[in-house]
Amino acid sequence: MLVYLNGEFVPKQNAMVSVFDHGFLYGDGIYETLRAYGGSLFLAEKHLFRLQHSADAISLKLPLPLDRIGGALTETVRVNGLRDAYVRIQISRGPGEIGLDPALCPAPTMVITAKQFTDYPQNYYEQGVSVAVVETRRNHPLALPPSIKGTNFLNNILAKIEAIEAGAYEGIMLNWEGFVAEGTISNIFSVRDSELYTPGLEVGILEGVTRGLILELAARAGIAVRERAFPPEELSMADECFITNTTMEVMPVTRIDGRPVGTGRPGPMTARLLAAYRNEVARCLKT
Ligand code: PDD
């Protein structure tokens, strides 16, 4: 595996960053996860836009213009001879003296890795996965805005530990007011009476790229979409539920806190939106 490190491709075993990197010392950095299908990055411009948003939100000047970052992402997929790939870009504050002042770090560290994408087990899609509503609350937007895709992931890791202890595949965090926010690495949707519900951005979530596309595809298909705050009880009463992210696409959720969702089987709206998502991937690849 060749890793992109500050403008060069280096073999994995030589891809090293300083122990004084503020990404390591303080979790001071940002990242994006992308997926490549057939050698092409899917929705790259949306991920780059969010990378810029995250950089601005932490006062980090990107080391390269966005189009060149896009080029480096594509190049990392290419030099590794990959077609279906999991691609991750991380930009940290860079190495510097100990201290919180970003000015201590003159040059950010930029790393891109790409590896072969391994499909999720088929039964996750055929039978659905389980989620647990965890005690750990999503960061308050006035403390650490969830809209920043930052490498400081302890909030989500605490939630993930709870989910693992509960035997669930994904942990669902509530916001500071007790409304459903999002998963540790995913956005959440529910379906009730053929209408699609998902927490609005004001609830304090990451604006998922997949979430955005699902909302667009649902609107195009004439499905009524409600973006608003709702309590966890509404999730339990849903006919269907699913989670989304770049790698999972649309993953059916069939158990919440050990209880079945709807019939306990992935529902028709979830199947329809997964199919629409995959059609969109195929369409983008052709153009
Ligand atoms: N995670 N919410 C959180 C907290 C996330 O970390 C992610 C993505 C999402 C979904 O975003 P998108 O649809 O843009 O992938 C929502 C990625 C996959 C990760 O952590 O690697």
PDB file of C-alpha atoms and ligand atoms in Angstrom:
ATOM      1  CA  MET A   1       0.000   0.000   0.000  1.00  0.00           C
ATOM      2  CA  LEU A   2       1.237   3.455  -0.916  1.00  0.00           C
ATOM      3  CA  VAL A   3       0.245   6.254   1.419  1.00  0.00           C
ATOM      4  CA  TYR A   4       0.041   9.882   0.395  1.00  0.00           C
ATOM      5  CA  LEU A   5       1.986  11.858   2.995  1.00  0.00           C
ATOM      6  CA  ASN A   6       2.500  15.587   2.524  1.00  0.00           C
ATOM      7  CA  GLY A   7       2.815  15.486  -1.243  1.00  0.00           C
ATOM      8  CA  GLU A   8       4.623  12.162  -1.646  1.00  0.00           C
ATOM      9  CA  PHE A   9       3.635   8.539  -1.997  1.00  0.00           C
ATOM     10  CA  VAL A  10       5.458   6.378   0.517  1.00  0.00           C
ATOM     11  CA  PRO A  11       5.162   2.670   1.327  1.00  0.00           C
ATOM     12  CA  LYS A  12       2.859   2.001   4.275  1.00  0.00           C
ATOM     13  CA  GLN A  13       5.712   0.968   6.583  1.00  0.00           C
ATOM     14  CA  ASN A  14       7.492   4.293   5.981  1.00  0.00           C
ATOM     15  CA  ALA A  15       4.414   6.464   6.407  1.00  0.00           C
ATOM     16  CA  MET A  16       5.227   8.115   9.763  1.00  0.00           C
ATOM     17  CA  VAL A  17       4.127  11.312  11.451  1.00  0.00           C
ATOM     18  CA  SER A  18       5.750  13.109  14.381  1.00  0.00           C
ATOM     19  CA  VAL A  19       4.838  12.320  17.998  1.00  0.00           C
ATOM     20  CA  PHE A  20       4.601  16.125  18.351  1.00  0.00           C
ATOM     21  CA  ASP A  21       1.870  16.299  15.716  1.00  0.00           C
ATOM     22  CA  HIS A  22      -1.071  18.072  17.315  1.00  0.00           C
ATOM     23  CA  GLY A  23      -3.353  15.537  15.699  1.00  0.00           C
ATOM     24  CA  PHE A  24      -1.733  12.951  17.976  1.00  0.00           C
ATOM     25  CA  LEU A  25      -1.316  15.231  21.008  1.00  0.00           C
ATOM     26  CA  TYR A  26      -4.736  16.870  20.977  1.00  0.00           C
ATOM     27  CA  GLY A  27      -6.912  15.246  18.337  1.00  0.00           C
ATOM     28  CA  ASP A  28      -6.532  18.546  16.478  1.00  0.00           C
ATOM     29  CA  GLY A  29      -7.461  17.698  12.914  1.00  0.00           C
ATOM     30  CA  ILE A  30     -10.152  16.927  10.379  1.00  0.00           C
ATOM     31  CA  TYR A  31     -10.914  14.065   8.023  1.00  0.00           C
ATOM     32  CA  GLU A  32     -13.200  12.664   5.357  1.00  0.00           C
ATOM     33  CA  THR A  33     -14.037   9.101   4.365  1.00  0.00           C
ATOM     34  CA  LEU A  34     -14.891   8.549   0.698  1.00  0.00           C
ATOM     35  CA  ARG A  35     -15.757   5.552  -1.374  1.00  0.00           C
ATOM     36  CA  ALA A  36     -14.505   4.819  -4.873  1.00  0.00           C
ATOM     37  CA  TYR A  37     -16.540   2.656  -7.237  1.00  0.00           C
ATOM     38  CA  GLY A  38     -14.837   1.365 -10.386  1.00  0.00           C
ATOM     39  CA  GLY A  39     -11.886   3.693  -9.755  1.00  0.00           C
ATOM     40  CA  SER A  40     -14.048   6.864  -9.445  1.00  0.00           C
ATOM     41  CA  LEU A  41     -14.637   8.701  -6.204  1.00  0.00           C
ATOM     42  CA  PHE A  42     -18.337   9.036  -5.458  1.00  0.00           C
ATOM     43  CA  LEU A  43     -19.604  12.546  -4.610  1.00  0.00           C
ATOM     44  CA  ALA A  44     -16.030  13.794  -4.183  1.00  0.00           C
ATOM     45  CA  GLU A  45     -17.039  17.451  -4.497  1.00  0.00           C
ATOM     46  CA  LYS A  46     -19.483  17.117  -1.574  1.00  0.00           C
ATOM     47  CA  HIS A  47     -16.777  15.579   0.617  1.00  0.00           C
ATOM     48  CA  LEU A  48     -14.308  18.289  -0.412  1.00  0.00           C
ATOM     49  CA  PHE A  49     -16.878  20.970   0.372  1.00  0.00           C
ATOM     50  CA  ARG A  50     -17.373  19.488   3.855  1.00  0.00           C
ATOM     51  CA  LEU A  51     -13.595  19.209   4.326  1.00  0.00           C
ATOM     52  CA  GLN A  52     -13.351  22.930   3.621  1.00  0.00           C
ATOM     53  CA  HIS A  53     -16.178  23.593   6.081  1.00  0.00           C
ATOM     54  CA  SER A  54     -14.408  21.556   8.784  1.00  0.00           C
ATOM     55  CA  ALA A  55     -11.109  23.334   8.087  1.00  0.00           C
ATOM     56  CA  ASP A  56     -12.732  26.768   8.315  1.00  0.00           C
ATOM     57  CA  ALA A  57     -14.524  25.815  11.528  1.00  0.00           C
ATOM     58  CA  ILE A  58     -11.223  24.976  13.267  1.00  0.00           C
ATOM     59  CA  SER A  59      -9.266  27.846  11.625  1.00  0.00           C
ATOM     60  CA  LEU A  60      -7.053  25.445   9.702  1.00  0.00           C
ATOM     61  CA  LYS A  61      -5.680  26.564   6.374  1.00  0.00           C
ATOM     62  CA  LEU A  62      -5.799  23.630   3.969  1.00  0.00           C
ATOM     63  CA  PRO A  63      -2.306  22.766   2.707  1.00  0.00           C
ATOM     64  CA  LEU A  64      -3.490  22.669  -0.927  1.00  0.00           C
ATOM     65  CA  PRO A  65      -6.355  24.160  -2.931  1.00  0.00           C
ATOM     66  CA  LEU A  66      -9.435  21.899  -2.928  1.00  0.00           C
ATOM     67  CA  ASP A  67      -9.049  20.812  -6.565  1.00  0.00           C
ATOM     68  CA  ARG A  68      -5.506  19.617  -5.887  1.00  0.00           C
ATOM     69  CA  ILE A  69      -6.696  17.741  -2.814  1.00  0.00           C
ATOM     70  CA  GLY A  70      -9.282  16.089  -5.074  1.00  0.00           C
ATOM     71  CA  GLY A  71      -6.483  15.192  -7.505  1.00  0.00           C
ATOM     72  CA  ALA A  72      -4.404  13.671  -4.680  1.00  0.00           C
ATOM     73  CA  LEU A  73      -7.397  11.561  -3.593  1.00  0.00           C
ATOM     74  CA  THR A  74      -7.880  10.178  -7.108  1.00  0.00           C
ATOM     75  CA  GLU A  75      -4.159   9.618  -7.511  1.00  0.00           C
ATOM     76  CA  THR A  76      -4.005   7.629  -4.254  1.00  0.00           C
ATOM     77  CA  VAL A  77      -6.692   5.267  -5.584  1.00  0.00           C
ATOM     78  CA  ARG A  78      -4.848   4.971  -8.903  1.00  0.00           C
ATOM     79  CA  VAL A  79      -1.314   4.342  -7.613  1.00  0.00           C
ATOM     80  CA  ASN A  80      -2.681   1.584  -5.397  1.00  0.00           C
ATOM     81  CA  GLY A  81      -4.323  -0.066  -8.426  1.00  0.00           C
ATOM     82  CA  LEU A  82      -7.765   0.052  -6.779  1.00  0.00           C
ATOM     83  CA  ARG A  83     -11.265   0.160  -8.272  1.00  0.00           C
ATOM     84  CA  ASP A  84     -13.586  -0.288  -5.293  1.00  0.00           C
ATOM     85  CA  ALA A  85     -11.889   1.476  -2.452  1.00  0.00           C
ATOM     86  CA  TYR A  86     -12.233   2.903   1.018  1.00  0.00           C
ATOM     87  CA  VAL A  87     -10.425   6.234   0.948  1.00  0.00           C
ATOM     88  CA  ARG A  88      -9.601   8.372   3.939  1.00  0.00           C
ATOM     89  CA  ILE A  89      -8.038  11.820   4.053  1.00  0.00           C
ATOM     90  CA  GLN A  90      -6.816  13.296   7.314  1.00  0.00           C
ATOM     91  CA  ILE A  91      -5.393  16.747   7.811  1.00  0.00           C
ATOM     92  CA  SER A  92      -3.990  17.509  11.228  1.00  0.00           C
ATOM     93  CA  ARG A  93      -2.673  20.768  12.647  1.00  0.00           C
ATOM     94  CA  GLY A  94       0.815  19.371  12.129  1.00  0.00           C
ATOM     95  CA  PRO A  95       3.895  19.051  14.334  1.00  0.00           C
ATOM     96  CA  GLY A  96       4.665  21.792  16.849  1.00  0.00           C
ATOM     97  CA  GLU A  97       5.689  22.553  20.429  1.00  0.00           C
ATOM     98  CA  ILE A  98       3.373  21.433  23.206  1.00  0.00           C
ATOM     99  CA  GLY A  99       0.601  23.984  23.716  1.00  0.00           C
ATOM    100  CA  LEU A 100      -2.836  24.625  22.325  1.00  0.00           C
ATOM    101  CA  ASP A 101      -2.080  27.625  20.137  1.00  0.00           C
ATOM    102  CA  PRO A 102      -2.471  26.567  16.488  1.00  0.00           C
ATOM    103  CA  ALA A 103       0.303  29.049  15.623  1.00  0.00           C
ATOM    104  CA  LEU A 104       2.756  26.538  17.154  1.00  0.00           C
ATOM    105  CA  CYS A 105       2.182  24.380  14.081  1.00  0.00           C
ATOM    106  CA  PRO A 106       3.364  26.063  10.899  1.00  0.00           C
ATOM    107  CA  ALA A 107       2.616  23.163   8.509  1.00  0.00           C
ATOM    108  CA  PRO A 108      -0.406  20.826   8.626  1.00  0.00           C
ATOM    109  CA  THR A 109       0.077  17.099   8.047  1.00  0.00           C
ATOM    110  CA  MET A 110      -1.943  15.660   5.181  1.00  0.00           C
ATOM    111  CA  VAL A 111      -2.367  11.911   4.836  1.00  0.00           C
ATOM    112  CA  ILE A 112      -4.466   9.925   2.351  1.00  0.00           C
ATOM    113  CA  THR A 113      -4.904   6.170   2.543  1.00  0.00           C
ATOM    114  CA  ALA A 114      -6.842   3.947   0.168  1.00  0.00           C
ATOM    115  CA  LYS A 115      -7.545   0.275   0.579  1.00  0.00           C
ATOM    116  CA  GLN A 116      -9.654  -2.331  -1.154  1.00  0.00           C
ATOM    117  CA  PHE A 117     -13.294  -1.968  -0.153  1.00  0.00           C
ATOM    118  CA  THR A 118     -14.618  -5.119   1.441  1.00  0.00           C
ATOM    119  CA  ASP A 119     -18.376  -5.453   1.251  1.00  0.00           C
ATOM    120  CA  TYR A 120     -20.383  -5.623   4.450  1.00  0.00           C
ATOM    121  CA  PRO A 121     -21.821  -9.089   5.041  1.00  0.00           C
ATOM    122  CA  GLN A 122     -24.856  -9.555   2.809  1.00  0.00           C
ATOM    123  CA  ASN A 123     -27.052 -10.545   5.762  1.00  0.00           C
ATOM    124  CA  TYR A 124     -26.661  -7.006   7.207  1.00  0.00           C
ATOM    125  CA  TYR A 125     -28.729  -5.846   4.247  1.00  0.00           C
ATOM    126  CA  GLU A 126     -31.011  -8.884   4.085  1.00  0.00           C
ATOM    127  CA  GLN A 127     -31.803  -9.107   7.796  1.00  0.00           C
ATOM    128  CA  GLY A 128     -30.871  -5.660   9.059  1.00  0.00           C
ATOM    129  CA  VAL A 129     -28.666  -4.658  11.984  1.00  0.00           C
ATOM    130  CA  SER A 130     -29.381  -3.758  15.599  1.00  0.00           C
ATOM    131  CA  VAL A 131     -28.889  -0.391  17.264  1.00  0.00           C
ATOM    132  CA  ALA A 132     -28.933   0.731  20.875  1.00  0.00           C
ATOM    133  CA  VAL A 133     -29.886   4.189  22.095  1.00  0.00           C
ATOM    134  CA  VAL A 134     -26.918   5.026  24.322  1.00  0.00           C
ATOM    135  CA  GLU A 135     -26.527   7.241  27.406  1.00  0.00           C
ATOM    136  CA  THR A 136     -23.644   9.263  25.947  1.00  0.00           C
ATOM    137  CA  ARG A 137     -25.112  12.433  24.467  1.00  0.00           C
ATOM    138  CA  ARG A 138     -23.920  13.938  21.200  1.00  0.00           C
ATOM    139  CA  ASN A 139     -21.660  16.939  21.743  1.00  0.00           C
ATOM    140  CA  HIS A 140     -23.526  20.188  22.208  1.00  0.00           C
ATOM    141  CA  PRO A 141     -23.041  22.319  19.069  1.00  0.00           C
ATOM    142  CA  LEU A 142     -21.801  25.175  21.262  1.00  0.00           C
ATOM    143  CA  ALA A 143     -19.111  22.882  22.742  1.00  0.00           C
ATOM    144  CA  LEU A 144     -17.822  20.938  19.736  1.00  0.00           C
ATOM    145  CA  PRO A 145     -20.093  21.292  16.703  1.00  0.00           C
ATOM    146  CA  PRO A 146     -21.025  17.861  15.293  1.00  0.00           C
ATOM    147  CA  SER A 147     -20.985  19.525  11.858  1.00  0.00           C
ATOM    148  CA  ILE A 148     -17.176  19.433  12.011  1.00  0.00           C
ATOM    149  CA  LYS A 149     -15.797  16.127  10.802  1.00  0.00           C
ATOM    150  CA  GLY A 150     -12.948  16.186  13.269  1.00  0.00           C
ATOM    151  CA  THR A 151     -10.415  13.525  14.225  1.00  0.00           C
ATOM    152  CA  ASN A 152     -11.281  14.076  17.873  1.00  0.00           C
ATOM    153  CA  PHE A 153     -13.687  11.159  18.157  1.00  0.00           C
ATOM    154  CA  LEU A 154     -13.977  10.470  21.897  1.00  0.00           C
ATOM    155  CA  ASN A 155     -17.647  11.473  22.024  1.00  0.00           C
ATOM    156  CA  ASN A 156     -18.469   8.818  19.433  1.00  0.00           C
ATOM    157  CA  ILE A 157     -16.045   6.273  20.898  1.00  0.00           C
ATOM    158  CA  LEU A 158     -17.755   6.492  24.304  1.00  0.00           C
ATOM    159  CA  ALA A 159     -21.057   5.855  22.541  1.00  0.00           C
ATOM    160  CA  LYS A 160     -19.538   2.974  20.571  1.00  0.00           C
ATOM    161  CA  ILE A 161     -18.278   1.325  23.796  1.00  0.00           C
ATOM    162  CA  GLU A 162     -21.827   1.444  25.155  1.00  0.00           C
ATOM    163  CA  ALA A 163     -23.224  -0.005  21.924  1.00  0.00           C
ATOM    164  CA  ILE A 164     -20.726  -2.870  22.038  1.00  0.00           C
ATOM    165  CA  GLU A 165     -21.620  -3.560  25.672  1.00  0.00           C
ATOM    166  CA  ALA A 166     -25.293  -3.644  24.663  1.00  0.00           C
ATOM    167  CA  GLY A 167     -24.465  -6.106  21.864  1.00  0.00           C
ATOM    168  CA  ALA A 168     -25.652  -3.627  19.219  1.00  0.00           C
ATOM    169  CA  TYR A 169     -24.084  -2.939  15.853  1.00  0.00           C
ATOM    170  CA  GLU A 170     -24.436   0.852  16.100  1.00  0.00           C
ATOM    171  CA  GLY A 171     -25.040   3.261  18.991  1.00  0.00           C
ATOM    172  CA  ILE A 172     -27.580   6.018  18.540  1.00  0.00           C
ATOM    173  CA  MET A 173     -26.850   9.224  20.442  1.00  0.00           C
ATOM    174  CA  LEU A 174     -29.447  11.699  21.600  1.00  0.00           C
ATOM    175  CA  ASN A 175     -28.728  15.420  21.657  1.00  0.00           C
ATOM    176  CA  TRP A 176     -28.534  17.608  24.763  1.00  0.00           C
ATOM    177  CA  GLU A 177     -32.345  17.864  24.864  1.00  0.00           C
ATOM    178  CA  GLY A 178     -32.956  14.135  24.494  1.00  0.00           C
ATOM    179  CA  PHE A 179     -33.888  14.146  20.799  1.00  0.00           C
ATOM    180  CA  VAL A 180     -32.474  11.513  18.457  1.00  0.00           C
ATOM    181  CA  ALA A 181     -29.288  12.866  16.866  1.00  0.00           C
ATOM    182  CA  GLU A 182     -27.205  10.289  14.998  1.00  0.00           C
ATOM    183  CA  GLY A 183     -25.147   7.127  15.135  1.00  0.00           C
ATOM    184  CA  THR A 184     -21.462   6.989  16.069  1.00  0.00           C
ATOM    185  CA  ILE A 185     -20.539   6.904  12.361  1.00  0.00           C
ATOM    186  CA  SER A 186     -23.907   7.231  10.650  1.00  0.00           C
ATOM    187  CA  ASN A 187     -27.063   9.275  10.217  1.00  0.00           C
ATOM    188  CA  ILE A 188     -30.428   7.791  11.087  1.00  0.00           C
ATOM    189  CA  PHE A 189     -33.800   7.713   9.318  1.00  0.00           C
ATOM    190  CA  SER A 190     -37.158   6.243  10.241  1.00  0.00           C
ATOM    191  CA  VAL A 191     -40.297   5.572   8.230  1.00  0.00           C
ATOM    192  CA  ARG A 192     -43.807   5.929   9.561  1.00  0.00           C
ATOM    193  CA  ASP A 193     -47.013   5.778   7.507  1.00  0.00           C
ATOM    194  CA  SER A 194     -44.892   5.946   4.329  1.00  0.00           C
ATOM    195  CA  GLU A 195     -43.264   9.213   5.394  1.00  0.00           C
ATOM    196  CA  LEU A 196     -39.534   9.551   5.914  1.00  0.00           C
ATOM    197  CA  TYR A 197     -38.189  11.138   9.107  1.00  0.00           C
ATOM    198  CA  THR A 198     -34.665  12.216   9.951  1.00  0.00           C
ATOM    199  CA  PRO A 199     -33.272  14.628  12.551  1.00  0.00           C
ATOM    200  CA  GLY A 200     -32.820  18.157  11.185  1.00  0.00           C
ATOM    201  CA  LEU A 201     -29.396  19.803  11.216  1.00  0.00           C
ATOM    202  CA  GLU A 202     -30.474  21.980  14.167  1.00  0.00           C
ATOM    203  CA  VAL A 203     -30.550  18.835  16.326  1.00  0.00           C
ATOM    204  CA  GLY A 204     -26.740  18.860  16.178  1.00  0.00           C
ATOM    205  CA  ILE A 205     -25.504  16.223  13.731  1.00  0.00           C
ATOM    206  CA  LEU A 206     -22.963  15.739  11.004  1.00  0.00           C
ATOM    207  CA  GLU A 207     -24.514  16.723   7.689  1.00  0.00           C
ATOM    208  CA  GLY A 208     -23.881  13.354   6.073  1.00  0.00           C
ATOM    209  CA  VAL A 209     -23.195  13.295   2.349  1.00  0.00           C
ATOM    210  CA  THR A 210     -25.223  10.075   2.103  1.00  0.00           C
ATOM    211  CA  ARG A 211     -28.028  11.650   4.154  1.00  0.00           C
ATOM    212  CA  GLY A 212     -28.096  14.545   1.662  1.00  0.00           C
ATOM    213  CA  LEU A 213     -28.367  12.221  -1.317  1.00  0.00           C
ATOM    214  CA  ILE A 214     -31.092  10.137   0.331  1.00  0.00           C
ATOM    215  CA  LEU A 215     -33.131  13.278   1.003  1.00  0.00           C
ATOM    216  CA  GLU A 216     -32.710  14.272  -2.635  1.00  0.00           C
ATOM    217  CA  LEU A 217     -33.629  10.815  -3.951  1.00  0.00           C
ATOM    218  CA  ALA A 218     -36.655  10.647  -1.652  1.00  0.00           C
ATOM    219  CA  ALA A 219     -37.861  14.052  -2.836  1.00  0.00           C
ATOM    220  CA  ARG A 220     -37.375  12.990  -6.470  1.00  0.00           C
ATOM    221  CA  ALA A 221     -39.416   9.833  -5.801  1.00  0.00           C
ATOM    222  CA  GLY A 222     -42.250  11.919  -4.331  1.00  0.00           C
ATOM    223  CA  ILE A 223     -41.738  10.547  -0.790  1.00  0.00           C
ATOM    224  CA  ALA A 224     -42.790  12.963   1.960  1.00  0.00           C
ATOM    225  CA  VAL A 225     -39.732  13.910   4.002  1.00  0.00           C
ATOM    226  CA  ARG A 226     -39.833  15.374   7.523  1.00  0.00           C
ATOM    227  CA  GLU A 227     -36.547  16.788   8.787  1.00  0.00           C
ATOM    228  CA  ARG A 228     -37.200  17.541  12.417  1.00  0.00           C
ATOM    229  CA  ALA A 229     -36.387  16.682  16.018  1.00  0.00           C
ATOM    230  CA  PHE A 230     -38.062  13.581  17.466  1.00  0.00           C
ATOM    231  CA  PRO A 231     -37.689  11.618  20.710  1.00  0.00           C
ATOM    232  CA  PRO A 232     -36.384   8.017  20.819  1.00  0.00           C
ATOM    233  CA  GLU A 233     -39.920   6.713  21.502  1.00  0.00           C
ATOM    234  CA  GLU A 234     -40.801   7.683  17.928  1.00  0.00           C
ATOM    235  CA  LEU A 235     -37.958   5.525  16.659  1.00  0.00           C
ATOM    236  CA  SER A 236     -39.341   2.536  18.512  1.00  0.00           C
ATOM    237  CA  MET A 237     -42.782   3.108  16.946  1.00  0.00           C
ATOM    238  CA  ALA A 238     -41.389   3.333  13.409  1.00  0.00           C
ATOM    239  CA  ASP A 239     -42.457   0.968  10.622  1.00  0.00           C
ATOM    240  CA  GLU A 240     -38.900   0.970   9.308  1.00  0.00           C
ATOM    241  CA  CYS A 241     -35.538   2.376  10.280  1.00  0.00           C
ATOM    242  CA  PHE A 242     -32.174   2.642   8.537  1.00  0.00           C
ATOM    243  CA  ILE A 243     -28.769   4.219   8.963  1.00  0.00           C
ATOM    244  CA  THR A 244     -26.618   5.803   6.269  1.00  0.00           C
ATOM    245  CA  ASN A 245     -23.012   6.595   5.625  1.00  0.00           C
ATOM    246  CA  THR A 246     -20.563   6.614   2.744  1.00  0.00           C
ATOM    247  CA  THR A 247     -19.481   3.007   3.201  1.00  0.00           C
ATOM    248  CA  MET A 248     -22.752   1.419   4.386  1.00  0.00           C
ATOM    249  CA  GLU A 249     -24.890   3.321   1.865  1.00  0.00           C
ATOM    250  CA  VAL A 250     -28.375   2.477   3.263  1.00  0.00           C
ATOM    251  CA  MET A 251     -28.304  -0.144   6.029  1.00  0.00           C
ATOM    252  CA  PRO A 252     -31.622  -1.465   7.398  1.00  0.00           C
ATOM    253  CA  VAL A 253     -32.072  -1.396  11.177  1.00  0.00           C
ATOM    254  CA  THR A 254     -34.403  -4.134  12.388  1.00  0.00           C
ATOM    255  CA  ARG A 255     -33.839  -4.024  16.169  1.00  0.00           C
ATOM    256  CA  ILE A 256     -33.722  -1.043  18.480  1.00  0.00           C
ATOM    257  CA  ASP A 257     -32.717  -1.746  22.091  1.00  0.00           C
ATOM    258  CA  GLY A 258     -33.457  -5.434  21.510  1.00  0.00           C
ATOM    259  CA  ARG A 259     -37.010  -4.868  20.203  1.00  0.00           C
ATOM    260  CA  PRO A 260     -38.021  -5.435  16.572  1.00  0.00           C
ATOM    261  CA  VAL A 261     -38.700  -2.455  14.313  1.00  0.00           C
ATOM    262  CA  GLY A 262     -42.013  -2.870  12.470  1.00  0.00           C
ATOM    263  CA  THR A 263     -42.197  -6.432  11.173  1.00  0.00           C
ATOM    264  CA  GLY A 264     -38.615  -7.089  12.289  1.00  0.00           C
ATOM    265  CA  ARG A 265     -37.562  -7.354   8.634  1.00  0.00           C
ATOM    266  CA  PRO A 266     -36.073  -4.647   6.365  1.00  0.00           C
ATOM    267  CA  GLY A 267     -38.998  -2.673   4.953  1.00  0.00           C
ATOM    268  CA  PRO A 268     -39.997  -1.649   1.415  1.00  0.00           C
ATOM    269  CA  MET A 269     -39.056   2.035   1.730  1.00  0.00           C
ATOM    270  CA  THR A 270     -35.559   1.097   2.914  1.00  0.00           C
ATOM    271  CA  ALA A 271     -35.172  -1.315  -0.024  1.00  0.00           C
ATOM    272  CA  ARG A 272     -36.442   1.325  -2.436  1.00  0.00           C
ATOM    273  CA  LEU A 273     -34.011   3.973  -1.208  1.00  0.00           C
ATOM    274  CA  LEU A 274     -31.058   1.555  -1.218  1.00  0.00           C
ATOM    275  CA  ALA A 275     -31.901   0.661  -4.832  1.00  0.00           C
ATOM    276  CA  ALA A 276     -32.219   4.351  -5.745  1.00  0.00           C
ATOM    277  CA  TYR A 277     -28.852   5.038  -4.101  1.00  0.00           C
ATOM    278  CA  ARG A 278     -27.155   2.238  -6.031  1.00  0.00           C
ATOM    279  CA  ASN A 279     -28.774   3.449  -9.276  1.00  0.00           C
ATOM    280  CA  GLU A 280     -27.320   6.862  -8.616  1.00  0.00           C
ATOM    281  CA  VAL A 281     -23.870   5.349  -8.097  1.00  0.00           C
ATOM    282  CA  ALA A 282     -24.208   3.489 -11.423  1.00  0.00           C
ATOM    283  CA  ARG A 283     -25.461   6.654 -13.164  1.00  0.00           C
ATOM    284  CA  CYS A 284     -22.540   8.765 -11.853  1.00  0.00           C
ATOM    285  CA  LEU A 285     -20.054   6.127 -12.981  1.00  0.00           C
ATOM    286  CA  LYS A 286     -21.375   6.271 -16.549  1.00  0.00           C
ATOM    287  CA  THR A 287     -21.056  10.064 -16.857  1.00  0.00           C
TER     288      THR A 287
HETATM  289  N1  PDD B   1     -18.548   8.560   9.153  1.00  0.00           N
HETATM  290  N2  PDD B   1     -22.424  10.960  11.396  1.00  0.00           N
HETATM  291  C1  PDD B   1     -21.181  10.698  11.854  1.00  0.00           C
HETATM  292  C2  PDD B   1     -20.873  11.009  13.283  1.00  0.00           C
HETATM  293  C3  PDD B   1     -20.215  10.154  10.999  1.00  0.00           C
HETATM  294  O1  PDD B   1     -18.977   9.918  11.451  1.00  0.00           O
HETATM  295  C4  PDD B   1     -20.579   9.864   9.648  1.00  0.00           C
HETATM  296  C5  PDD B   1     -19.600   9.289   8.669  1.00  0.00           C
HETATM  297  C6  PDD B   1     -21.883  10.146   9.217  1.00  0.00           C
HETATM  298  C7  PDD B   1     -22.323   9.901   7.791  1.00  0.00           C
HETATM  299  O2  PDD B   1     -21.679  10.775   6.900  1.00  0.00           O
HETATM  300  P1  PDD B   1     -21.454  10.417   5.352  1.00  0.00           P
HETATM  301  O3  PDD B   1     -22.766  10.018   4.816  1.00  0.00           O
HETATM  302  O4  PDD B   1     -20.964  11.693   4.768  1.00  0.00           O
HETATM  303  O5  PDD B   1     -20.422   9.303   5.287  1.00  0.00           O
HETATM  304  C8  PDD B   1     -22.781  10.704  10.119  1.00  0.00           C
HETATM  305  C9  PDD B   1     -17.538   8.071   8.255  1.00  0.00           C
HETATM  306  C10 PDD B   1     -18.031   7.035   7.310  1.00  0.00           C
HETATM  307  C11 PDD B   1     -16.340   7.618   9.041  1.00  0.00           C
HETATM  308  O6  PDD B   1     -16.283   7.944  10.237  1.00  0.00           O
HETATM  309  O7  PDD B   1     -15.423   7.031   8.494  1.00  0.00           O
END
